[in-house]
JSON list of C-alpha atoms in Angstrom, two decimals:
[
{"chain": "A", "resi": 407, "resn": "UNK", "atom": "CA", "xyz": [6.24, -18.91, -0.45]},
{"chain": "A", "resi": 408, "resn": "UNK", "atom": "CA", "xyz": [5.04, -15.65, -2.02]},
{"chain": "A", "resi": 409, "resn": "UNK", "atom": "CA", "xyz": [6.29, -13.71, 1.01]},
{"chain": "A", "resi": 410, "resn": "UNK", "atom": "CA", "xyz": [9.84, -14.76, 0.15]},
{"chain": "A", "resi": 411, "resn": "UNK", "atom": "CA", "xyz": [9.53, -13.94, -3.55]},
{"chain": "A", "resi": 412, "resn": "UNK", "atom": "CA", "xyz": [7.76, -10.56, -3.43]},
{"chain": "A", "resi": 413, "resn": "UNK", "atom": "CA", "xyz": [9.85, -7.50, -2.54]},
{"chain": "A", "resi": 414, "resn": "UNK", "atom": "CA", "xyz": [8.32, -5.76, 0.48]},
{"chain": "A", "resi": 415, "resn": "UNK", "atom": "CA", "xyz": [7.12, -2.15, 0.18]},
{"chain": "A", "resi": 416, "resn": "UNK", "atom": "CA", "xyz": [7.49, 0.42, 2.94]},
{"chain": "A", "resi": 417, "resn": "UNK", "atom": "CA", "xyz": [5.79, 3.78, 3.34]},
{"chain": "A", "resi": 418, "resn": "UNK", "atom": "CA", "xyz": [7.06, 6.80, 5.25]},
{"chain": "A", "resi": 419, "resn": "UNK", "atom": "CA", "xyz": [5.32, 10.11, 5.72]},
{"chain": "A", "resi": 420, "resn": "UNK", "atom": "CA", "xyz": [6.38, 13.71, 6.37]},
{"chain": "A", "resi": 421, "resn": "UNK", "atom": "CA", "xyz": [3.93, 16.51, 7.02]},
{"chain": "A", "resi": 422, "resn": "UNK", "atom": "CA", "xyz": [3.94, 20.18, 6.10]},
{"chain": "A", "resi": 423, "resn": "UNK", "atom": "CA", "xyz": [1.56, 22.79, 7.40]},
{"chain": "A", "resi": 424, "resn": "UNK", "atom": "CA", "xyz": [0.00, 25.63, 5.45]},
{"chain": "A", "resi": 425, "resn": "UNK", "atom": "CA", "xyz": [-0.13, 28.43, 8.02]},
{"chain": "A", "resi": 426, "resn": "UNK", "atom": "CA", "xyz": [-1.72, 31.86, 7.87]},
{"chain": "A", "resi": 427, "resn": "UNK", "atom": "CA", "xyz": [0.72, 34.62, 7.00]},
{"chain": "A", "resi": 428, "resn": "UNK", "atom": "CA", "xyz": [2.01, 36.56, 9.97]},
{"chain": "A", "resi": 429, "resn": "UNK", "atom": "CA", "xyz": [1.68, 39.84, 8.08]},
{"chain": "A", "resi": 430, "resn": "UNK", "atom": "CA", "xyz": [-1.35, 42.00, 8.81]},
{"chain": "A", "resi": 431, "resn": "UNK", "atom": "CA", "xyz": [-3.45, 41.97, 5.66]},
{"chain": "A", "resi": 432, "resn": "UNK", "atom": "CA", "xyz": [-5.59, 45.07, 6.28]},
{"chain": "A", "resi": 433, "resn": "UNK", "atom": "CA", "xyz": [-9.13, 43.88, 6.80]},
{"chain": "A", "resi": 434, "resn": "UNK", "atom": "CA", "xyz": [-8.72, 40.26, 5.68]},
{"chain": "A", "resi": 435, "resn": "UNK", "atom": "CA", "xyz": [-10.08, 38.07, 8.44]},
{"chain": "A", "resi": 436, "resn": "UNK", "atom": "CA", "xyz": [-8.09, 35.09, 9.65]},
{"chain": "A", "resi": 437, "resn": "UNK", "atom": "CA", "xyz": [-10.92, 32.69, 8.70]},
{"chain": "A", "resi": 438, "resn": "UNK", "atom": "CA", "xyz": [-10.91, 34.08, 5.14]},
{"chain": "A", "resi": 439, "resn": "UNK", "atom": "CA", "xyz": [-7.16, 33.51, 4.98]},
{"chain": "A", "resi": 440, "resn": "UNK", "atom": "CA", "xyz": [-7.56, 29.94, 6.28]},
{"chain": "A", "resi": 441, "resn": "UNK", "atom": "CA", "xyz": [-10.20, 29.36, 3.59]},
{"chain": "A", "resi": 442, "resn": "UNK", "atom": "CA", "xyz": [-7.84, 30.74, 0.95]},
{"chain": "A", "resi": 443, "resn": "UNK", "atom": "CA", "xyz": [-5.08, 28.44, 2.22]},
{"chain": "A", "resi": 444, "resn": "UNK", "atom": "CA", "xyz": [-7.44, 25.45, 1.99]},
{"chain": "A", "resi": 445, "resn": "UNK", "atom": "CA", "xyz": [-8.18, 26.35, -1.61]},
{"chain": "A", "resi": 446, "resn": "UNK", "atom": "CA", "xyz": [-4.44, 26.48, -2.33]},
{"chain": "A", "resi": 447, "resn": "UNK", "atom": "CA", "xyz": [-3.90, 22.92, -1.07]},
{"chain": "A", "resi": 448, "resn": "UNK", "atom": "CA", "xyz": [-4.42, 21.33, -4.52]},
{"chain": "A", "resi": 449, "resn": "UNK", "atom": "CA", "xyz": [-1.90, 23.78, -5.96]},
{"chain": "A", "resi": 450, "resn": "UNK", "atom": "CA", "xyz": [0.58, 22.86, -3.25]},
{"chain": "A", "resi": 451, "resn": "UNK", "atom": "CA", "xyz": [0.01, 19.13, -3.88]},
{"chain": "A", "resi": 452, "resn": "UNK", "atom": "CA", "xyz": [0.75, 19.66, -7.59]},
{"chain": "A", "resi": 453, "resn": "UNK", "atom": "CA", "xyz": [3.83, 21.71, -6.68]},
{"chain": "A", "resi": 454, "resn": "UNK", "atom": "CA", "xyz": [5.17, 18.86, -4.51]},
{"chain": "A", "resi": 455, "resn": "UNK", "atom": "CA", "xyz": [5.21, 16.56, -7.56]},
{"chain": "A", "resi": 456, "resn": "UNK", "atom": "CA", "xyz": [6.44, 19.24, -9.96]},
{"chain": "A", "resi": 457, "resn": "UNK", "atom": "CA", "xyz": [9.76, 18.79, -11.79]},
{"chain": "A", "resi": 458, "resn": "UNK", "atom": "CA", "xyz": [11.02, 22.01, -10.17]},
{"chain": "A", "resi": 459, "resn": "UNK", "atom": "CA", "xyz": [10.82, 20.45, -6.69]},
{"chain": "A", "resi": 460, "resn": "UNK", "atom": "CA", "xyz": [11.62, 16.85, -7.65]},
{"chain": "A", "resi": 461, "resn": "UNK", "atom": "CA", "xyz": [14.70, 17.72, -9.72]},
{"chain": "A", "resi": 462, "resn": "UNK", "atom": "CA", "xyz": [16.22, 19.34, -6.65]},
{"chain": "A", "resi": 463, "resn": "UNK", "atom": "CA", "xyz": [15.15, 16.35, -4.51]},
{"chain": "A", "resi": 464, "resn": "UNK", "atom": "CA", "xyz": [16.92, 14.10, -7.03]},
{"chain": "A", "resi": 465, "resn": "UNK", "atom": "CA", "xyz": [20.09, 16.18, -6.61]},
{"chain": "A", "resi": 466, "resn": "UNK", "atom": "CA", "xyz": [19.74, 16.08, -2.82]},
{"chain": "A", "resi": 467, "resn": "UNK", "atom": "CA", "xyz": [19.58, 12.27, -3.06]},
{"chain": "A", "resi": 468, "resn": "UNK", "atom": "CA", "xyz": [22.79, 12.20, -5.16]},
{"chain": "A", "resi": 469, "resn": "UNK", "atom": "CA", "xyz": [20.91, 11.52, -8.40]},
{"chain": "A", "resi": 470, "resn": "UNK", "atom": "CA", "xyz": [19.90, 8.05, -7.27]},
{"chain": "A", "resi": 471, "resn": "UNK", "atom": "CA", "xyz": [16.36, 8.57, -8.63]},
{"chain": "A", "resi": 472, "resn": "UNK", "atom": "CA", "xyz": [15.07, 10.38, -11.69]},
{"chain": "A", "resi": 473, "resn": "UNK", "atom": "CA", "xyz": [12.27, 12.94, -11.50]},
{"chain": "A", "resi": 474, "resn": "UNK", "atom": "CA", "xyz": [9.87, 10.37, -13.00]},
{"chain": "A", "resi": 475, "resn": "UNK", "atom": "CA", "xyz": [10.85, 7.71, -10.46]},
{"chain": "A", "resi": 476, "resn": "UNK", "atom": "CA", "xyz": [10.38, 10.18, -7.61]},
{"chain": "A", "resi": 477, "resn": "UNK", "atom": "CA", "xyz": [7.02, 11.25, -9.01]},
{"chain": "A", "resi": 478, "resn": "UNK", "atom": "CA", "xyz": [5.86, 7.61, -8.92]},
{"chain": "A", "resi": 479, "resn": "UNK", "atom": "CA", "xyz": [7.15, 7.08, -5.37]},
{"chain": "A", "resi": 480, "resn": "UNK", "atom": "CA", "xyz": [5.75, 10.26, -3.82]},
{"chain": "A", "resi": 481, "resn": "UNK", "atom": "CA", "xyz": [2.08, 10.82, -3.05]},
{"chain": "A", "resi": 482, "resn": "UNK", "atom": "CA", "xyz": [0.86, 14.07, -1.46]},
{"chain": "A", "resi": 483, "resn": "UNK", "atom": "CA", "xyz": [-2.49, 13.92, 0.34]},
{"chain": "A", "resi": 484, "resn": "UNK", "atom": "CA", "xyz": [-4.62, 15.86, 2.80]},
{"chain": "A", "resi": 485, "resn": "UNK", "atom": "CA", "xyz": [-7.51, 15.26, 5.11]},
{"chain": "A", "resi": 486, "resn": "UNK", "atom": "CA", "xyz": [-10.70, 17.12, 4.25]},
{"chain": "A", "resi": 487, "resn": "UNK", "atom": "CA", "xyz": [-10.62, 20.77, 5.41]},
{"chain": "A", "resi": 488, "resn": "UNK", "atom": "CA", "xyz": [-7.12, 20.34, 6.82]},
{"chain": "A", "resi": 489, "resn": "UNK", "atom": "CA", "xyz": [-4.16, 22.63, 6.31]},
{"chain": "A", "resi": 490, "resn": "UNK", "atom": "CA", "xyz": [-1.74, 19.71, 6.77]},
{"chain": "A", "resi": 491, "resn": "UNK", "atom": "CA", "xyz": [-0.28, 18.10, 3.66]},
{"chain": "A", "resi": 492, "resn": "UNK", "atom": "CA", "xyz": [1.03, 14.54, 4.06]},
{"chain": "A", "resi": 493, "resn": "UNK", "atom": "CA", "xyz": [3.94, 13.66, 1.79]},
{"chain": "A", "resi": 494, "resn": "UNK", "atom": "CA", "xyz": [4.21, 9.88, 1.52]},
{"chain": "A", "resi": 495, "resn": "UNK", "atom": "CA", "xyz": [7.00, 7.94, -0.19]},
{"chain": "A", "resi": 496, "resn": "UNK", "atom": "CA", "xyz": [6.79, 4.22, -0.99]},
{"chain": "A", "resi": 497, "resn": "UNK", "atom": "CA", "xyz": [9.94, 2.16, -1.66]},
{"chain": "A", "resi": 498, "resn": "UNK", "atom": "CA", "xyz": [11.44, -1.23, -0.86]},
{"chain": "A", "resi": 499, "resn": "UNK", "atom": "CA", "xyz": [13.42, 0.19, 2.07]},
{"chain": "A", "resi": 500, "resn": "UNK", "atom": "CA", "xyz": [12.02, 2.10, 5.06]},
{"chain": "A", "resi": 501, "resn": "UNK", "atom": "CA", "xyz": [15.21, 4.16, 5.38]},
{"chain": "A", "resi": 502, "resn": "UNK", "atom": "CA", "xyz": [15.08, 5.14, 1.71]},
{"chain": "A", "resi": 503, "resn": "UNK", "atom": "CA", "xyz": [11.38, 6.02, 1.95]},
{"chain": "A", "resi": 504, "resn": "UNK", "atom": "CA", "xyz": [12.15, 8.28, 4.93]},
{"chain": "A", "resi": 505, "resn": "UNK", "atom": "CA", "xyz": [15.04, 9.93, 3.05]},
{"chain": "A", "resi": 506, "resn": "UNK", "atom": "CA", "xyz": [12.87, 10.58, 0.01]},
{"chain": "A", "resi": 507, "resn": "UNK", "atom": "CA", "xyz": [9.88, 11.97, 1.89]},
{"chain": "A", "resi": 508, "resn": "UNK", "atom": "CA", "xyz": [12.04, 14.16, 4.15]},
{"chain": "A", "resi": 509, "resn": "UNK", "atom": "CA", "xyz": [14.04, 15.53, 1.20]},
{"chain": "A", "resi": 510, "resn": "UNK", "atom": "CA", "xyz": [10.80, 16.25, -0.67]},
{"chain": "A", "resi": 511, "resn": "UNK", "atom": "CA", "xyz": [9.20, 18.01, 2.30]},
{"chain": "A", "resi": 512, "resn": "UNK", "atom": "CA", "xyz": [12.29, 20.15, 2.94]},
{"chain": "A", "resi": 513, "resn": "UNK", "atom": "CA", "xyz": [12.63, 21.08, -0.72]},
{"chain": "A", "resi": 514, "resn": "UNK", "atom": "CA", "xyz": [8.92, 21.93, -0.93]},
{"chain": "A", "resi": 515, "resn": "UNK", "atom": "CA", "xyz": [9.22, 24.22, 2.11]},
{"chain": "A", "resi": 516, "resn": "UNK", "atom": "CA", "xyz": [12.32, 25.85, 0.57]},
{"chain": "A", "resi": 517, "resn": "UNK", "atom": "CA", "xyz": [10.94, 26.23, -2.98]},
{"chain": "A", "resi": 518, "resn": "UNK", "atom": "CA", "xyz": [7.38, 27.39, -2.25]},
{"chain": "A", "resi": 519, "resn": "UNK", "atom": "CA", "xyz": [8.26, 30.97, -1.19]},
{"chain": "A", "resi": 520, "resn": "UNK", "atom": "CA", "xyz": [10.21, 31.48, -4.43]},
{"chain": "A", "resi": 521, "resn": "UNK", "atom": "CA", "xyz": [7.35, 30.28, -6.62]},
{"chain": "A", "resi": 522, "resn": "UNK", "atom": "CA", "xyz": [4.24, 31.40, -4.73]},
{"chain": "A", "resi": 523, "resn": "UNK", "atom": "CA", "xyz": [5.65, 34.65, -3.33]},
{"chain": "A", "resi": 524, "resn": "UNK", "atom": "CA", "xyz": [4.52, 33.78, 0.18]},
{"chain": "A", "resi": 525, "resn": "UNK", "atom": "CA", "xyz": [6.15, 32.03, 3.09]},
{"chain": "A", "resi": 526, "resn": "UNK", "atom": "CA", "xyz": [3.25, 30.16, 4.65]},
{"chain": "A", "resi": 527, "resn": "UNK", "atom": "CA", "xyz": [4.58, 26.58, 4.52]},
{"chain": "A", "resi": 528, "resn": "UNK", "atom": "CA", "xyz": [6.28, 24.99, 7.53]},
{"chain": "A", "resi": 529, "resn": "UNK", "atom": "CA", "xyz": [7.71, 21.53, 8.06]},
{"chain": "A", "resi": 530, "resn": "UNK", "atom": "CA", "xyz": [5.47, 19.93, 10.68]},
{"chain": "A", "resi": 531, "resn": "UNK", "atom": "CA", "xyz": [6.84, 16.37, 11.03]},
{"chain": "A", "resi": 532, "resn": "UNK", "atom": "CA", "xyz": [9.73, 14.53, 9.45]},
{"chain": "A", "resi": 533, "resn": "UNK", "atom": "CA", "xyz": [9.55, 10.83, 8.69]},
{"chain": "A", "resi": 534, "resn": "UNK", "atom": "CA", "xyz": [11.59, 8.53, 10.89]},
{"chain": "A", "resi": 535, "resn": "UNK", "atom": "CA", "xyz": [12.12, 4.80, 10.80]},
{"chain": "A", "resi": 536, "resn": "UNK", "atom": "CA", "xyz": [10.99, 2.78, 13.80]},
{"chain": "A", "resi": 537, "resn": "UNK", "atom": "CA", "xyz": [13.15, -0.15, 14.84]},
{"chain": "A", "resi": 538, "resn": "UNK", "atom": "CA", "xyz": [10.41, -2.67, 14.00]},
{"chain": "A", "resi": 539, "resn": "UNK", "atom": "CA", "xyz": [9.02, -1.06, 10.85]},
{"chain": "A", "resi": 540, "resn": "UNK", "atom": "CA", "xyz": [6.61, -3.39, 9.07]},
{"chain": "A", "resi": 541, "resn": "UNK", "atom": "CA", "xyz": [6.06, -3.38, 5.30]},
{"chain": "A", "resi": 542, "resn": "UNK", "atom": "CA", "xyz": [2.73, -2.20, 3.90]},
{"chain": "A", "resi": 543, "resn": "UNK", "atom": "CA", "xyz": [2.90, -5.02, 1.34]},
{"chain": "A", "resi": 544, "resn": "UNK", "atom": "CA", "xyz": [2.90, -8.02, 1.33]},
{"chain": "A", "resi": 545, "resn": "UNK", "atom": "CA", "xyz": [0.69, -8.71, 4.31]},
{"chain": "A", "resi": 546, "resn": "UNK", "atom": "CA", "xyz": [1.51, -12.15, 5.79]},
{"chain": "A", "resi": 547, "resn": "UNK", "atom": "CA", "xyz": [-2.01, -12.69, 7.15]},
{"chain": "A", "resi": 548, "resn": "UNK", "atom": "CA", "xyz": [-3.56, -11.87, 3.78]},
{"chain": "A", "resi": 549, "resn": "UNK", "atom": "CA", "xyz": [-1.23, -14.25, 1.97]},
{"chain": "A", "resi": 550, "resn": "UNK", "atom": "CA", "xyz": [-1.84, -16.96, 4.59]},
{"chain": "A", "resi": 551, "resn": "UNK", "atom": "CA", "xyz": [-5.62, -16.58, 4.22]},
{"chain": "A", "resi": 552, "resn": "UNK", "atom": "CA", "xyz": [-5.45, -16.63, 0.41]},
{"chain": "A", "resi": 553, "resn": "UNK", "atom": "CA", "xyz": [-3.11, -19.65, 0.54]},
{"chain": "A", "resi": 554, "resn": "UNK", "atom": "CA", "xyz": [-5.41, -21.49, 2.93]},
{"chain": "A", "resi": 555, "resn": "UNK", "atom": "CA", "xyz": [-8.50, -20.82, 0.81]},
{"chain": "A", "resi": 556, "resn": "UNK", "atom": "CA", "xyz": [-6.63, -21.66, -2.39]},
{"chain": "A", "resi": 557, "resn": "UNK", "atom": "CA", "xyz": [-5.33, -24.91, -0.92]},
{"chain": "A", "resi": 558, "resn": "UNK", "atom": "CA", "xyz": [-8.77, -25.85, 0.36]},
{"chain": "A", "resi": 559, "resn": "UNK", "atom": "CA", "xyz": [-10.32, -25.14, -3.05]},
{"chain": "A", "resi": 560, "resn": "UNK", "atom": "CA", "xyz": [-7.70, -27.18, -4.90]},
{"chain": "A", "resi": 561, "resn": "UNK", "atom": "CA", "xyz": [-7.99, -30.07, -2.42]},
{"chain": "A", "resi": 562, "resn": "UNK", "atom": "CA", "xyz": [-11.79, -30.25, -2.61]},
{"chain": "A", "resi": 563, "resn": "UNK", "atom": "CA", "xyz": [-11.68, -29.91, -6.42]},
{"chain": "A", "resi": 564, "resn": "UNK", "atom": "CA", "xyz": [-9.21, -32.79, -6.72]},
{"chain": "A", "resi": 565, "resn": "UNK", "atom": "CA", "xyz": [-11.31, -34.94, -4.40]},
{"chain": "A", "resi": 566, "resn": "UNK", "atom": "CA", "xyz": [-14.47, -34.29, -6.44]},
{"chain": "A", "resi": 567, "resn": "UNK", "atom": "CA", "xyz": [-12.68, -34.97, -9.73]},
{"chain": "A", "resi": 568, "resn": "UNK", "atom": "CA", "xyz": [-11.15, -38.18, -8.37]},
{"chain": "A", "resi": 569, "resn": "UNK", "atom": "CA", "xyz": [-14.57, -39.39, -7.21]},
{"chain": "A", "resi": 570, "resn": "UNK", "atom": "CA", "xyz": [-16.31, -38.47, -10.48]},
{"chain": "A", "resi": 571, "resn": "UNK", "atom": "CA", "xyz": [-13.74, -40.09, -12.75]},
{"chain": "A", "resi": 572, "resn": "UNK", "atom": "CA", "xyz": [-12.93, -43.13, -10.62]},
{"chain": "A", "resi": 573, "resn": "UNK", "atom": "CA", "xyz": [-13.45, -46.48, -12.39]},
{"chain": "A", "resi": 574, "resn": "UNK", "atom": "CA", "xyz": [-13.18, -48.59, -9.24]},
{"chain": "A", "resi": 575, "resn": "UNK", "atom": "CA", "xyz": [-16.09, -50.73, -8.16]},
{"chain": "A", "resi": 576, "resn": "UNK", "atom": "CA", "xyz": [-16.70, -50.04, -4.49]},
{"chain": "A", "resi": 577, "resn": "UNK", "atom": "CA", "xyz": [-20.43, -50.63, -3.96]},
{"chain": "A", "resi": 578, "resn": "UNK", "atom": "CA", "xyz": [-22.95, -53.37, -4.72]},
{"chain": "A", "resi": 579, "resn": "UNK", "atom": "CA", "xyz": [-24.89, -50.95, -6.94]},
{"chain": "A", "resi": 580, "resn": "UNK", "atom": "CA", "xyz": [-21.86, -50.65, -9.26]},
{"chain": "A", "resi": 581, "resn": "UNK", "atom": "CA", "xyz": [-22.27, -54.38, -10.14]},
{"chain": "A", "resi": 582, "resn": "UNK", "atom": "CA", "xyz": [-25.98, -53.99, -10.77]},
{"chain": "A", "resi": 583, "resn": "UNK", "atom": "CA", "xyz": [-25.33, -51.22, -13.29]},
{"chain": "A", "resi": 584, "resn": "UNK", "atom": "CA", "xyz": [-22.93, -53.52, -15.14]},
{"chain": "A", "resi": 585, "resn": "UNK", "atom": "CA", "xyz": [-25.46, -56.39, -14.95]},
{"chain": "A", "resi": 586, "resn": "UNK", "atom": "CA", "xyz": [-22.79, -58.73, -13.55]},
{"chain": "A", "resi": 587, "resn": "UNK", "atom": "CA", "xyz": [-23.36, -61.45, -10.98]},
{"chain": "A", "resi": 588, "resn": "UNK", "atom": "CA", "xyz": [-22.14, -60.85, -7.44]},
{"chain": "A", "resi": 589, "resn": "UNK", "atom": "CA", "xyz": [-19.96, -63.73, -6.28]},
{"chain": "A", "resi": 590, "resn": "UNK", "atom": "CA", "xyz": [-19.77, -62.67, -2.63]},
{"chain": "A", "resi": 591, "resn": "UNK", "atom": "CA", "xyz": [-19.95, -59.79, -0.20]},
{"chain": "A", "resi": 592, "resn": "UNK", "atom": "CA", "xyz": [-17.53, -58.90, 2.55]},
{"chain": "A", "resi": 593, "resn": "UNK", "atom": "CA", "xyz": [-19.42, -57.62, 5.52]},
{"chain": "A", "resi": 594, "resn": "UNK", "atom": "CA", "xyz": [-18.36, -54.69, 7.62]},
{"chain": "A", "resi": 595, "resn": "UNK", "atom": "CA", "xyz": [-16.35, -55.63, 10.65]},
{"chain": "A", "resi": 596, "resn": "UNK", "atom": "CA", "xyz": [-16.74, -53.47, 13.69]},
{"chain": "A", "resi": 597, "resn": "UNK", "atom": "CA", "xyz": [-13.60, -52.29, 15.47]},
{"chain": "A", "resi": 598, "resn": "UNK", "atom": "CA", "xyz": [-15.12, -52.92, 18.85]},
{"chain": "A", "resi": 599, "resn": "UNK", "atom": "CA", "xyz": [-16.00, -56.67, 18.46]}
]
């Protein structure tokens, strides 16, 4: 039931690469430049979510989303010691998530040289929608498991409550507690006789 009520969420991801500059930097080793690029990753992640980038992304998407909405939908991330920045967008449509993440990645690649005065960002991968794209939420197996456990808990609880609060006399001992005479007993009849 919950699967039909909850709006599904989809995630798409683009990737940009922070590459060493092609210019010769007189005596600066390539490993030192890679280390400097790694240290810039947090700056680049903040730049991705900056109003400067997201306002242009909003325009590219025909003003469908505000800067604040885009900021909530977009999540930049990196692997440890990696020069690849993943730009992930989460929405209720896989096509829209792909549009948002691709527009953000392209705008980031375009805007970074103007702000940082270097041109070391390249678009690595664009997001694309597969024909059988599955939502990241809700997970049918999770909801089925929770529903099964919840149903089992409710069923057992009702059974226990019914047994505890039952006022039916079903055993010989129930008469003894009431100190009432037993008029007769019905014996158990076997099915196989």
